[in-house]
Short mmCIF file of C-alpha atoms in Angstrom, two decimals:
data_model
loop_
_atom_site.label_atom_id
_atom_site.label_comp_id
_atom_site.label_asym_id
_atom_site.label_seq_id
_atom_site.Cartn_x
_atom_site.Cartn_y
_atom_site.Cartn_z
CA UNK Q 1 9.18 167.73 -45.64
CA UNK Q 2 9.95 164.65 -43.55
CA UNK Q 3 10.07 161.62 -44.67
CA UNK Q 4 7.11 158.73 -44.45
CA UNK Q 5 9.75 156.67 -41.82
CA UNK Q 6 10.12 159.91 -39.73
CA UNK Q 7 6.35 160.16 -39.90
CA UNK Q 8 5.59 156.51 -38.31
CA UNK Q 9 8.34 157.61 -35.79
CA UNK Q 10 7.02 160.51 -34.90
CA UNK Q 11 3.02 159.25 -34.67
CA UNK Q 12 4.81 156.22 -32.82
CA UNK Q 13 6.25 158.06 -30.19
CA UNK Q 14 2.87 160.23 -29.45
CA UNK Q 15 3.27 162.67 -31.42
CA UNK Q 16 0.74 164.86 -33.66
CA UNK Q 17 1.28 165.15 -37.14
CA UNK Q 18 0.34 168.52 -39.14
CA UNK Q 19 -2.32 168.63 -42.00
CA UNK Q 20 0.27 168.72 -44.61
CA UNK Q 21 2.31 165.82 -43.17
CA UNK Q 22 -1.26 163.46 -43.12
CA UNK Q 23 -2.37 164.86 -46.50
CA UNK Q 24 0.66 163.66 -48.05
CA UNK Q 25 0.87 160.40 -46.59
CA UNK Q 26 -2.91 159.83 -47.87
CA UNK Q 27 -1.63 161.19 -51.26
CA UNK Q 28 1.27 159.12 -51.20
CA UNK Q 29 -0.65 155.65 -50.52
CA UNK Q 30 -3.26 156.34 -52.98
CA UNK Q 31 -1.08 157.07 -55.80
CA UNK Q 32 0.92 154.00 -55.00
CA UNK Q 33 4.62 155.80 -53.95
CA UNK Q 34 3.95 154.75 -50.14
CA UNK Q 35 4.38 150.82 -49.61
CA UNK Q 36 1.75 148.72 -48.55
CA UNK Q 37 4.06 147.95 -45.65
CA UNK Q 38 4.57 151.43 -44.28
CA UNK Q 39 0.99 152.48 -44.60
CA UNK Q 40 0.12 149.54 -42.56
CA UNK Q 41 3.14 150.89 -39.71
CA UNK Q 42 1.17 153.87 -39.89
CA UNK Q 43 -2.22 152.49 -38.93
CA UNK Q 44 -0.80 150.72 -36.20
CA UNK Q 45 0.86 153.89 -34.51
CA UNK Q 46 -1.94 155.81 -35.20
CA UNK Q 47 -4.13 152.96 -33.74
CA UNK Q 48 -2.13 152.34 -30.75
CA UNK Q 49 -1.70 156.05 -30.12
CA UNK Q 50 -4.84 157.89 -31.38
CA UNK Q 51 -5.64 160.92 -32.90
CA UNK Q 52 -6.38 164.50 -32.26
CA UNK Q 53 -10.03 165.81 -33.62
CA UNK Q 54 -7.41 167.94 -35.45
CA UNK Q 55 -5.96 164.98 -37.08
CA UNK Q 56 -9.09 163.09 -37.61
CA UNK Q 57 -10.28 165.88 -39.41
CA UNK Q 58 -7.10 166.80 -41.32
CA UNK Q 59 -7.27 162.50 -42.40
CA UNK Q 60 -10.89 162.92 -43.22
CA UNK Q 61 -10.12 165.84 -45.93
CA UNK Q 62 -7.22 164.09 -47.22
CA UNK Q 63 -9.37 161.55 -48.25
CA UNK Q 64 -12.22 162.99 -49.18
CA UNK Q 65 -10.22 164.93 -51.68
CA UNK Q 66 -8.34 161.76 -52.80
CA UNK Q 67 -11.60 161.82 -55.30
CA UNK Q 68 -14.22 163.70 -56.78
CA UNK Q 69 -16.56 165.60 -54.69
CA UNK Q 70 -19.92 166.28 -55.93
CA UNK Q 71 -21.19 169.96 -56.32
CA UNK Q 72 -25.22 170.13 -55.22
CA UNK Q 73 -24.87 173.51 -54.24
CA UNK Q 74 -27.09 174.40 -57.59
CA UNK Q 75 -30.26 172.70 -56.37
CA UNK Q 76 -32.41 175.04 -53.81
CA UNK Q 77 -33.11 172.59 -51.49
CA UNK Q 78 -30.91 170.84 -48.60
CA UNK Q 79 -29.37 168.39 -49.26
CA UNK Q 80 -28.84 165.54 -45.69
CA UNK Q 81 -28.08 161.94 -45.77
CA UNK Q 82 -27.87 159.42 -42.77
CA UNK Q 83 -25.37 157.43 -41.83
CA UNK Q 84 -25.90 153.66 -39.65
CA UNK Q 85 -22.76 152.15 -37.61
CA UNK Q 86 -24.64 148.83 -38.69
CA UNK Q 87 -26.64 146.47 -37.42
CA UNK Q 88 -29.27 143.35 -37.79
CA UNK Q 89 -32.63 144.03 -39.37
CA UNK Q 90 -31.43 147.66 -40.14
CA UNK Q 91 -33.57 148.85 -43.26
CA UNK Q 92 -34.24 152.16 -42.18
CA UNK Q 93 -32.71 153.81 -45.46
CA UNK Q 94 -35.27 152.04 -47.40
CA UNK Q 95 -37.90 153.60 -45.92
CA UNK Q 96 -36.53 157.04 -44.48
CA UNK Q 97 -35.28 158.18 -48.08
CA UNK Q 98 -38.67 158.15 -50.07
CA UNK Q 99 -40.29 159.93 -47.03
CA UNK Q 100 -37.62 162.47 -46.89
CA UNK Q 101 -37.15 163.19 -50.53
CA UNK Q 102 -41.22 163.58 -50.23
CA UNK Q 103 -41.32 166.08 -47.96
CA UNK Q 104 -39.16 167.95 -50.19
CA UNK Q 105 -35.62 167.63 -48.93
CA UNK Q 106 -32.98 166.04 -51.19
CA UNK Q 107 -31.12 162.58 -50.24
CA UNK Q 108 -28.08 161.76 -52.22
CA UNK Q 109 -27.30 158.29 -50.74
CA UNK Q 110 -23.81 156.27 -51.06
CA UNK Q 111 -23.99 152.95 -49.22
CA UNK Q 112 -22.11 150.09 -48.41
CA UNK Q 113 -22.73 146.07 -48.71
CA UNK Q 114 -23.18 143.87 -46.17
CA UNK Q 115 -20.02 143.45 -42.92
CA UNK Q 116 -19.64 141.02 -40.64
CA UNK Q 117 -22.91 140.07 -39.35
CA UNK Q 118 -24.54 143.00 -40.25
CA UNK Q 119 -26.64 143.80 -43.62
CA UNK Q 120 -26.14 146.39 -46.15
CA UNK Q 121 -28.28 148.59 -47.87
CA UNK Q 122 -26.89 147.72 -51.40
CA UNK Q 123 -27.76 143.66 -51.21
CA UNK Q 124 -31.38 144.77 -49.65
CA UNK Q 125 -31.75 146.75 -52.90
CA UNK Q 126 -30.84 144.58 -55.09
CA UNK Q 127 -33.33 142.03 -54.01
CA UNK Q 128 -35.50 143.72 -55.60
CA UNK Q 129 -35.87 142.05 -59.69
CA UNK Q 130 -33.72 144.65 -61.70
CA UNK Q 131 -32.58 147.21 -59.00
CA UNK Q 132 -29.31 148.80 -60.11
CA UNK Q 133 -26.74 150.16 -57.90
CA UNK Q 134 -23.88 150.28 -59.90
CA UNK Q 135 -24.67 153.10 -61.40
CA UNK Q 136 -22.35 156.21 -62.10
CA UNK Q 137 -22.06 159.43 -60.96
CA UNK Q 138 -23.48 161.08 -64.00
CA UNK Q 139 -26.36 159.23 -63.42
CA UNK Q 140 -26.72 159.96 -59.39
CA UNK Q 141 -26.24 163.41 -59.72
CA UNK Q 142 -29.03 163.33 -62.19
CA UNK Q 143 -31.23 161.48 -60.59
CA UNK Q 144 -30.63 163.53 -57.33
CA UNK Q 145 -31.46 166.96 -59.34
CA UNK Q 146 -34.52 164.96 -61.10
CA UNK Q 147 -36.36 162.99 -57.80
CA UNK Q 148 -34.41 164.61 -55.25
CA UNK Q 149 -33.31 161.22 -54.23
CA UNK Q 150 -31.08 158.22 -55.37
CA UNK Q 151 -29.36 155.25 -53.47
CA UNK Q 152 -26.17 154.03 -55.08
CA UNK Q 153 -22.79 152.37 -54.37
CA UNK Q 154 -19.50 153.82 -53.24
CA UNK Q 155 -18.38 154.59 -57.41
CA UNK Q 156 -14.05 154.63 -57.82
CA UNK Q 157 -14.63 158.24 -58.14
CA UNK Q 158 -15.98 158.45 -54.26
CA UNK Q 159 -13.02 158.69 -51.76
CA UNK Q 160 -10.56 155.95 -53.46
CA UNK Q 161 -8.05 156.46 -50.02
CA UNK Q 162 -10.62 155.06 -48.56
CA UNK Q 163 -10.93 152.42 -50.28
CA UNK Q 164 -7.31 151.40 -50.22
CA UNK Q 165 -6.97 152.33 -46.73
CA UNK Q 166 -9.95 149.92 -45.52
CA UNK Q 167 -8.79 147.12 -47.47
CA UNK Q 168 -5.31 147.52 -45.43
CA UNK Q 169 -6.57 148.27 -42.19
CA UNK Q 170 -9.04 145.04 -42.43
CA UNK Q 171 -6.11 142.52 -42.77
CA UNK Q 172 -3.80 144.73 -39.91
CA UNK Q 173 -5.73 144.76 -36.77
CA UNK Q 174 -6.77 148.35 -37.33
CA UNK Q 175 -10.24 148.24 -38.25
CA UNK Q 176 -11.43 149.20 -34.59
CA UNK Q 177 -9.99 152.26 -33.97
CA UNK Q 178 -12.37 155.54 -33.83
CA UNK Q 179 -10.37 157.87 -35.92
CA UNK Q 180 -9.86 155.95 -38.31
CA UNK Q 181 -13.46 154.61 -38.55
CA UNK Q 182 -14.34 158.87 -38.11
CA UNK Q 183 -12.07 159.51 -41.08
CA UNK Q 184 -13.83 156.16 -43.81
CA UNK Q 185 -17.35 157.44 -42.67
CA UNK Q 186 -17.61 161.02 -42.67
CA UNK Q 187 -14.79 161.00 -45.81
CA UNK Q 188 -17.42 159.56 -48.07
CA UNK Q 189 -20.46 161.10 -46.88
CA UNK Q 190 -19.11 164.27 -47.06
CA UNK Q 191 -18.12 163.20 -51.00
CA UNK Q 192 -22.05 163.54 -51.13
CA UNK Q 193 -22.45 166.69 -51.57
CA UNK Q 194 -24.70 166.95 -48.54
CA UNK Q 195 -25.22 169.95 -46.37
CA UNK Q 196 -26.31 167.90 -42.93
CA UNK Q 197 -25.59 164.58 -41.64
CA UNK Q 198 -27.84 162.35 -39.70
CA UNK Q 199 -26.02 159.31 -37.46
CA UNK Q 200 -27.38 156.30 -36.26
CA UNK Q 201 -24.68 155.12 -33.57
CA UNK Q 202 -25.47 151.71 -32.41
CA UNK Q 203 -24.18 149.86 -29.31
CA UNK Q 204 -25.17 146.14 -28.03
CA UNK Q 205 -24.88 142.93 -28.63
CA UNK Q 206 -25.34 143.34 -32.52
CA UNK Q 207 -23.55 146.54 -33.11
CA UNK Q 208 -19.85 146.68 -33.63
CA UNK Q 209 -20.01 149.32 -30.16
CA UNK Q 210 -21.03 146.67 -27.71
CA UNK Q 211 -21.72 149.54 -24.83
CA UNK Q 212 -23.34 153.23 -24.87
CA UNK Q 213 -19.90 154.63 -23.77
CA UNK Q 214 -18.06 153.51 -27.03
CA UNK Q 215 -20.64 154.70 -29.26
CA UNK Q 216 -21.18 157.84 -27.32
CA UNK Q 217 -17.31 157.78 -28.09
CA UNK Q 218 -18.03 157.26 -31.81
CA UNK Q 219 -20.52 159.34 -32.30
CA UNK Q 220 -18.92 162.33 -30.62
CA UNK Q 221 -15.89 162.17 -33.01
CA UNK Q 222 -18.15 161.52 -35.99
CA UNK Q 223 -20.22 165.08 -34.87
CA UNK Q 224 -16.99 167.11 -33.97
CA UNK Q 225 -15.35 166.30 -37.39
CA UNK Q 226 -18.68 166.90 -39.39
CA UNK Q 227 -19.18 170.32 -37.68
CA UNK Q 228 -15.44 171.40 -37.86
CA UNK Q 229 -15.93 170.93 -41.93
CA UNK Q 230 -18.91 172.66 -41.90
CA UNK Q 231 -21.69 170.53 -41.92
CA UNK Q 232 -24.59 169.92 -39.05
CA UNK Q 233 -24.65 166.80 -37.50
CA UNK Q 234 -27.04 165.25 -35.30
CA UNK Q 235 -26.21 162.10 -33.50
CA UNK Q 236 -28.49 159.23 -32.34
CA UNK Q 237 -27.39 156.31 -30.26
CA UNK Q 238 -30.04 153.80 -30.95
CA UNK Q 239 -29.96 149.61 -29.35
CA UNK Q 240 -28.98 146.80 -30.99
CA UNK Q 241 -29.57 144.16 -28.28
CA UNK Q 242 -32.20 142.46 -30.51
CA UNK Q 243 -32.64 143.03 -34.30
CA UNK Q 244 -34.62 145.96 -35.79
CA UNK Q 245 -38.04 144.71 -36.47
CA UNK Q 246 -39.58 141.53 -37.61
CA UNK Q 247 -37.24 140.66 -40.27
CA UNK Q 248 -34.13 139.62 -41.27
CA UNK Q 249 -32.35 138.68 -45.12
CA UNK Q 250 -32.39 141.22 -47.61
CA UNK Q 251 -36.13 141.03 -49.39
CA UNK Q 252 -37.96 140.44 -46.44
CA UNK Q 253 -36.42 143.60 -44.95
CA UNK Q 254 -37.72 145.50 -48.20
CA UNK Q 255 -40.80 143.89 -47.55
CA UNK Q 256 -40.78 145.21 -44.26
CA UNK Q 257 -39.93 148.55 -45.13
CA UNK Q 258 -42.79 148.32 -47.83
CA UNK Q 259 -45.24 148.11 -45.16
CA UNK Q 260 -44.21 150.73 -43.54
CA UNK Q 261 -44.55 153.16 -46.77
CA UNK Q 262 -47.77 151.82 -47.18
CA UNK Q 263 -48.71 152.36 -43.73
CA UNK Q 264 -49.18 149.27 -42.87
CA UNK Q 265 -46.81 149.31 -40.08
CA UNK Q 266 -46.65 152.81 -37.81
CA UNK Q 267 -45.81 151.56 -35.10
CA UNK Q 268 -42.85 149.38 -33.81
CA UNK Q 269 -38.94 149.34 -33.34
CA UNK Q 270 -38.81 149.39 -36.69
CA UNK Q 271 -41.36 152.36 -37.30
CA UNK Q 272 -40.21 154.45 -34.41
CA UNK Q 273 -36.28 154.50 -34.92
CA UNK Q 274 -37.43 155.38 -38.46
CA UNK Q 275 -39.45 158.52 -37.63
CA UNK Q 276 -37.41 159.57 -35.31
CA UNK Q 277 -34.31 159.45 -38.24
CA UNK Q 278 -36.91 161.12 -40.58
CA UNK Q 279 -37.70 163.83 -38.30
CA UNK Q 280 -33.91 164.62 -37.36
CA UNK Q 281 -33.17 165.12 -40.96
CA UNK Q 282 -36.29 166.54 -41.89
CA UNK Q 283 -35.46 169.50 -39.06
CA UNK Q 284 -31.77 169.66 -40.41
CA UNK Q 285 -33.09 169.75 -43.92
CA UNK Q 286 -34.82 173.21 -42.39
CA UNK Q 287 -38.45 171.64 -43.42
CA UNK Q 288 -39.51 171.32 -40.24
CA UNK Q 289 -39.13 173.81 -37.23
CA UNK Q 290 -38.15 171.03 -34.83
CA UNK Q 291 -38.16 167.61 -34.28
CA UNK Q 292 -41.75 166.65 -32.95
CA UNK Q 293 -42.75 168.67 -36.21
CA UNK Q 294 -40.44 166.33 -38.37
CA UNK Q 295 -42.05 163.62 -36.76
CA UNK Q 296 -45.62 165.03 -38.10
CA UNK Q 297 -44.16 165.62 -41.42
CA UNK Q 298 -42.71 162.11 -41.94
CA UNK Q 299 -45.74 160.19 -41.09
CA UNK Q 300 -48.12 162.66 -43.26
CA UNK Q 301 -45.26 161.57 -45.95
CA UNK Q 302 -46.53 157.58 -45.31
CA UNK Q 303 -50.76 158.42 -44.75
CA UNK Q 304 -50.51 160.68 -47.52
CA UNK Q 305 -49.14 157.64 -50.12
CA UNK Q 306 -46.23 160.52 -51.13
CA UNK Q 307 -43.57 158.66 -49.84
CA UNK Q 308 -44.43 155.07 -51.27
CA UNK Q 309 -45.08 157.12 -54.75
CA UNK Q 310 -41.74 158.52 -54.20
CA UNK Q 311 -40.27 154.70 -53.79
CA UNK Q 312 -41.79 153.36 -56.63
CA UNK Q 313 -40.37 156.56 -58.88
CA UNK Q 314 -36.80 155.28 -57.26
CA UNK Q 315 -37.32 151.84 -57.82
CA UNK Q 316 -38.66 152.84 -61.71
CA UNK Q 317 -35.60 154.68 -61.70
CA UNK Q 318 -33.01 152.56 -60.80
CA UNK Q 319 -34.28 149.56 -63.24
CA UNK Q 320 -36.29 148.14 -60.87
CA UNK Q 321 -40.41 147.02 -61.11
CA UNK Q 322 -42.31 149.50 -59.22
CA UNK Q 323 -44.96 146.88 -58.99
CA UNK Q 324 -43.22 145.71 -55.81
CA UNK Q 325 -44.06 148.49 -54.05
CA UNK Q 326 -47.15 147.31 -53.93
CA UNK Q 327 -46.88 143.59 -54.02
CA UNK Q 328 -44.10 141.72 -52.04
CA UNK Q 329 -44.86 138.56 -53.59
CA UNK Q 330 -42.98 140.19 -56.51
CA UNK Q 331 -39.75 139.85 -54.00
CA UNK Q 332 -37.65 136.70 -54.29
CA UNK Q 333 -39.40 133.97 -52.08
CA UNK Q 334 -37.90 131.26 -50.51
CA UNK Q 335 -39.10 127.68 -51.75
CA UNK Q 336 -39.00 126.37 -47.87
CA UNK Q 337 -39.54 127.95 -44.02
CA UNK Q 338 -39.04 125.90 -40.62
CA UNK Q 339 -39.68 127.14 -37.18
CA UNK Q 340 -37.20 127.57 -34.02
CA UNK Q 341 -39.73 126.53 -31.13
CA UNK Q 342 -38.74 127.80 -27.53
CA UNK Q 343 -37.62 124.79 -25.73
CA UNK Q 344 -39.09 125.90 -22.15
CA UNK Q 345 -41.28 128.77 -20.81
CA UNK Q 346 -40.50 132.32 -19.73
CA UNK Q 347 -39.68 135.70 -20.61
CA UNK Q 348 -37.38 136.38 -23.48
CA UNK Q 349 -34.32 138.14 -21.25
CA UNK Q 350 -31.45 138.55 -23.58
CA UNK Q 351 -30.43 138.12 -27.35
CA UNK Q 352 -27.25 137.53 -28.81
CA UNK Q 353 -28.15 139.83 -32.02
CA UNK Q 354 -24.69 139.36 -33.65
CA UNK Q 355 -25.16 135.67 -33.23
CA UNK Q 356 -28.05 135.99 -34.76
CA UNK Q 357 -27.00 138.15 -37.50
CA UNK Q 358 -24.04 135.02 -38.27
CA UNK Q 359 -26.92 132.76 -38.58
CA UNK Q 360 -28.17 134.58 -41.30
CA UNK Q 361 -25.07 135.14 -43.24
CA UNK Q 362 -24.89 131.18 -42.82
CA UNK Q 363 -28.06 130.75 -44.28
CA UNK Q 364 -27.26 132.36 -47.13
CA UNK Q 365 -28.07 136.53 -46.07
CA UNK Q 366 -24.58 137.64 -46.00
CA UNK Q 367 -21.26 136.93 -47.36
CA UNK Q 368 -19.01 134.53 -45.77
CA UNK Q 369 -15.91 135.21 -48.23
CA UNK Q 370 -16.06 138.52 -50.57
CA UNK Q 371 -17.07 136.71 -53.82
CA UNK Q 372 -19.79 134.69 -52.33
CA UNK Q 373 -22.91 134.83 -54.02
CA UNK Q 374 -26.33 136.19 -51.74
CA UNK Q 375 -29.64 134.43 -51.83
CA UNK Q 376 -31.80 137.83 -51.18
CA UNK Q 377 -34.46 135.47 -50.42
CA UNK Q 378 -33.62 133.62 -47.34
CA UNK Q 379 -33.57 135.13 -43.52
CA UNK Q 380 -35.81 135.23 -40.38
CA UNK Q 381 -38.83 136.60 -39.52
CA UNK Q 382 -38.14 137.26 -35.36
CA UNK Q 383 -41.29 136.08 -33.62
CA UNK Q 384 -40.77 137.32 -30.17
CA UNK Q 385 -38.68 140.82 -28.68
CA UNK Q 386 -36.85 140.89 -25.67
CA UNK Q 387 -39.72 140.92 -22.71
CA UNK Q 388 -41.61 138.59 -24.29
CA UNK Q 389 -43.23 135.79 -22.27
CA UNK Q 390 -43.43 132.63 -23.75
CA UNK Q 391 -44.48 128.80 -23.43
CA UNK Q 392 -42.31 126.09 -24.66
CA UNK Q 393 -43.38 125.16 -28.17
CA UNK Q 394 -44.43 128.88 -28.52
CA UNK Q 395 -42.75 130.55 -32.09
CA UNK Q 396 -39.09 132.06 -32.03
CA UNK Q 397 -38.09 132.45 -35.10
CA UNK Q 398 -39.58 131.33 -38.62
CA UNK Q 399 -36.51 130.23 -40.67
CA UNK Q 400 -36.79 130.70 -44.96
CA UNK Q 401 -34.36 128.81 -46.48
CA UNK Q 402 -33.74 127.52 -50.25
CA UNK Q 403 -30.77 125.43 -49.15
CA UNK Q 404 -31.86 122.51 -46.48
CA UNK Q 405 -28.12 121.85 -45.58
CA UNK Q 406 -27.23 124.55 -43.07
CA UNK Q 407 -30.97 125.02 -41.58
CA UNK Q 408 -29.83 122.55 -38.60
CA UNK Q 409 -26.86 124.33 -37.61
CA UNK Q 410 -28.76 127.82 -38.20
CA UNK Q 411 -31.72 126.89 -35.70
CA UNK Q 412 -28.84 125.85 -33.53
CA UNK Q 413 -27.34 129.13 -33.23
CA UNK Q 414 -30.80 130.46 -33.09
CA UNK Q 415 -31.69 128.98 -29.39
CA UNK Q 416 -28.70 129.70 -28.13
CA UNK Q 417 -28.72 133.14 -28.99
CA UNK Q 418 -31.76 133.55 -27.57
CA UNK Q 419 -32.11 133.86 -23.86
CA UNK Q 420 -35.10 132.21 -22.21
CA UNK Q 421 -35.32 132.91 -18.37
CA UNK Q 422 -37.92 130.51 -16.82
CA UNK Q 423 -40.15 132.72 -14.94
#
C-alpha cells in the first residue's frame, strides 16, 4: 500500500489514484491517523489537477460509507430527494416536499444551513415557533416510514468525512473545485436512503456557478456519479440573476412558500421552478408517466389542500404549530420596514443577486461568523424583477428590520445592486 506522501505525489504529478488508495486516505482523515496538514496537500493536488468520474465516484463512496447509511428499501414506495447548488430566495424544499410526499412518493430530506450569501433550508425552518431539526436518525427514519416525509439536519451519523473534509477545504482554497463539491453533495444525499435524485444547478449572479457552462459542468458530474452508483438523476439548470420570488429572510420565505400550498400563489418564478422540481421527482418517483403529468399531479397536490395538510402534519411533527400553515402572522414579524425607492426611471436591466443576498445576511438573515445568532424575522420583500419598468420614487425593495443600525448601509447595497437603465 503506498504511503499518504506517495499519494499527494502521485495526484500531484497527474496521476489517478485507485479506489482503494482514495478509500483509505478518506478512512485515514476521518479516524484522525492522516494530519490535518497532509489532507489539506491532498485537496490542493486534487484541486489543481482534477479528478476522473472514476475518482469522484470512488471519493463519493468513501465518504458516504465513512457513516451510517440508511436502509428504506422496506417501504413500497420511492424514495427521491432534491438537491439546490444554492441561491437567494430559494424555498423550494418547503413547498416541493409536502406536495411530493402527497402524491404519495417518500422524501427523506437532509439539509444544510445557510452559506455565503445564500439561505438554508434549516434556518427557514426553524423560523417557524418550535420547529425542530436536530432531530436523530431514529426519529427521521420514523417519521419517513410514518408521513412519508421529514426535513432534518446533516446528524454525526450522516457522512462525518464530509464533514471534516469541508471544514478543511473551506480554510485551504479548495472549496471551488467540482469533484470535490460532486463528492460533499451526492455523499450525503446518497446517505438518504433515496432511490432518485433531483438537482437544481444554479448559475448567475447569485449562484456560486456564475455562467451556464460551469453549472452545466456541475451538474454533469453530479448526474454521472449518481447514475454510476445506481441512482437516477435528473438535472435542472435553473437562473439566479435575480432572487427566487418575492421574498427574502427566513419566515417570510415560509410565508411565501405557505401561499403557494394554499394556492394562493400558482403562478410565478417562485411557483414555476417549483412545479417543474415537483414534476421531475414526481416522474422519477414512477407516479407520474412523464413530466407534463408530474406537473398535473403537483398542482392537484396544492388545489386539492393535500399538500398544505401534508405540511401542517410535518410541521405537527417536528414540534412545530401547525396553525402557521394557515396564518403567517404566527411567523416571527419584524417590529419595523423601510422602503428602497428607485432613484430614476427605467427598466430594471440587471441585479447583483449575491449582493443582494449579503445585504440580507447584514441585516440580520444570515450568518456573518458561524456562532452568530439569526433574526428569522428580518429580510426583503423584492418589489420589482428584472424587465420591470419603473419611475423614480416607484418601490424596490421593502426592507424589515428589528435592528435600525445597519438599515442605511443595507438600502445602500440595495441600489447598487440593482441596475436601473433609463429608458
Amino acid at each position: 500500500m503506498p504511503t499518504t506522501v506517495e499519494l499527494i505525489r502521485h495526484k500531484r504529478e497527474g496521476g489517478e489514484l485507485s479506489a482503494a488508495d482514495i478509500a483509505a486516505l478518506v478512512a485515514g482523515y476521518t479516524q484522525g491517523n492522516i494530519p490535518d496538514y497532509q489532507m489539506a496537500a491532498f485537496l490542493m493536488a486534487a484541486f489543481l489537477r482534477g479528478m476522473t468520474i472514476a475518482e469522484t465516484r470512488a471519493l463519493t463512496e468513501a465518504m458516504l460509507y465513512s457513516g451510517e447509511v440508511v436502509d428504506f428499501s422496506h417501504l413500497p414506495q420511492a424514495k427521491v430527494d432534491k438537491h439546490s447548488t444554492g441561491g437567494v430566495g430559494d424555498k423550494t424544499s418547503l413547498a416541493l416536499a409536502p406536495i411530493v410526499a402527497a402524491a404519495g412518493v417518500a422524501v427523506p430530506m437532509i439539509s444544510g444551513r445557510g452559506l455565503g450569501h445564500t439561505g438554508g433550508t434549516l434556518d427557514k425552518l426553524e423560523a417557524i415557533p418550535g420547529f425542530r431539526t436536530d432531530l436523530p436518525l431514529d426519529t427521521f427514519r420514523r417519521l419517513v416510514e410514518q408521513l412519508g416525509v421529514a426535513l432534518i439536519g446533516q446528524t454525526r451519523e450522516i457522512a462525518p468525512a464530509d464533514k471534516k473534509l469541508y471544514a478543511l477545504r473551506d480554510v485551504t482554497g479548495t472549496v471551488e473545485s467540482i469533484p470535490l463539491i460532486t463528492a460533499s453533495i451526492m455523499s450525503k444525499k446518497l446517505a438518504e436512503g433515496i432511490d432518485a435524485l433531483v438537482l437544481d444547478v444554479k448559475f448567475g449572479s447569485g449562484a456560486f456557478m456564475k455562467t451556464p457552462a460551469e453549472a452545466q459542468a456541475l451538474a454533469d458530474s453530479l448526474t454521472a456519479t449518481g447514475e454510476a452508483m445506481g441512482k437516477r438523476v435528473q438535472a435542472l439548470l435553473t437562473d439566479m440573476n435575480q432572487p427566487l420570488g418575492w421574498a427574502v429572510g427566513n419566515a417570510l420565505e415560509v410565508c411565501e412558500a405557505q401561499q403557494l400550498l394554499r394556492g394562493e400563489q400558482l403562478t410565478g418564478r417562485f411557483a414555476d421552478l417549483t412545479f417543474g422540481l415537483a414534476a421531475h421527482m414526481l416522474r422519477l418517483g414512477q407516479v407520474a408517466a412523464s413530466v407534463t403529468e408530474g406537473q398535473t399531479l403537483a398542482r392537484a397536490m396544492v388545489t386539492s389542500g393535500k399538500a398544505l395538510e401534508k405540511w401542517q402534519a410535518i410541521i405537527r411533527a417536528q414540534g412545530g404549530d401547525p396553525r402557521v400553515a394557515e396564518d403567517d402572522r404566527r411567523l416571527p414579524q419584524a417590529a419595523y420596514e423601510t422602503v428602497v425607492r428607485a432613484p430614476q426611471s427605467g427598466t430594471v436591466t440587471a441585479m447583483d443577486t449575491e449582493a443582494i443576498g449579503r445585504a440580507a445576511v447584514l441585516l440580520g438573515a444570515g450568518r456573518l461568523t458561524l456562532d452568530a445568532v439569526i433574526d428569522p424575522a428580518v429580510g426583503f420583500r423584492m418589489e420589482v424583477e428584472l424587465g420591470a419598468p419603473v419611475s423614480a420614487g416607484d418601490e424596490l425593495v421593502r426592507v424589515y428590520y428589528n435592528a435600525a443600525q445597519a438599515v442605511p448601509e443595507v438600502e445602500q447595497r440595495l441600489l447598487a445592486a440593482i441596475t436601473i437603465t433609463p429608458n
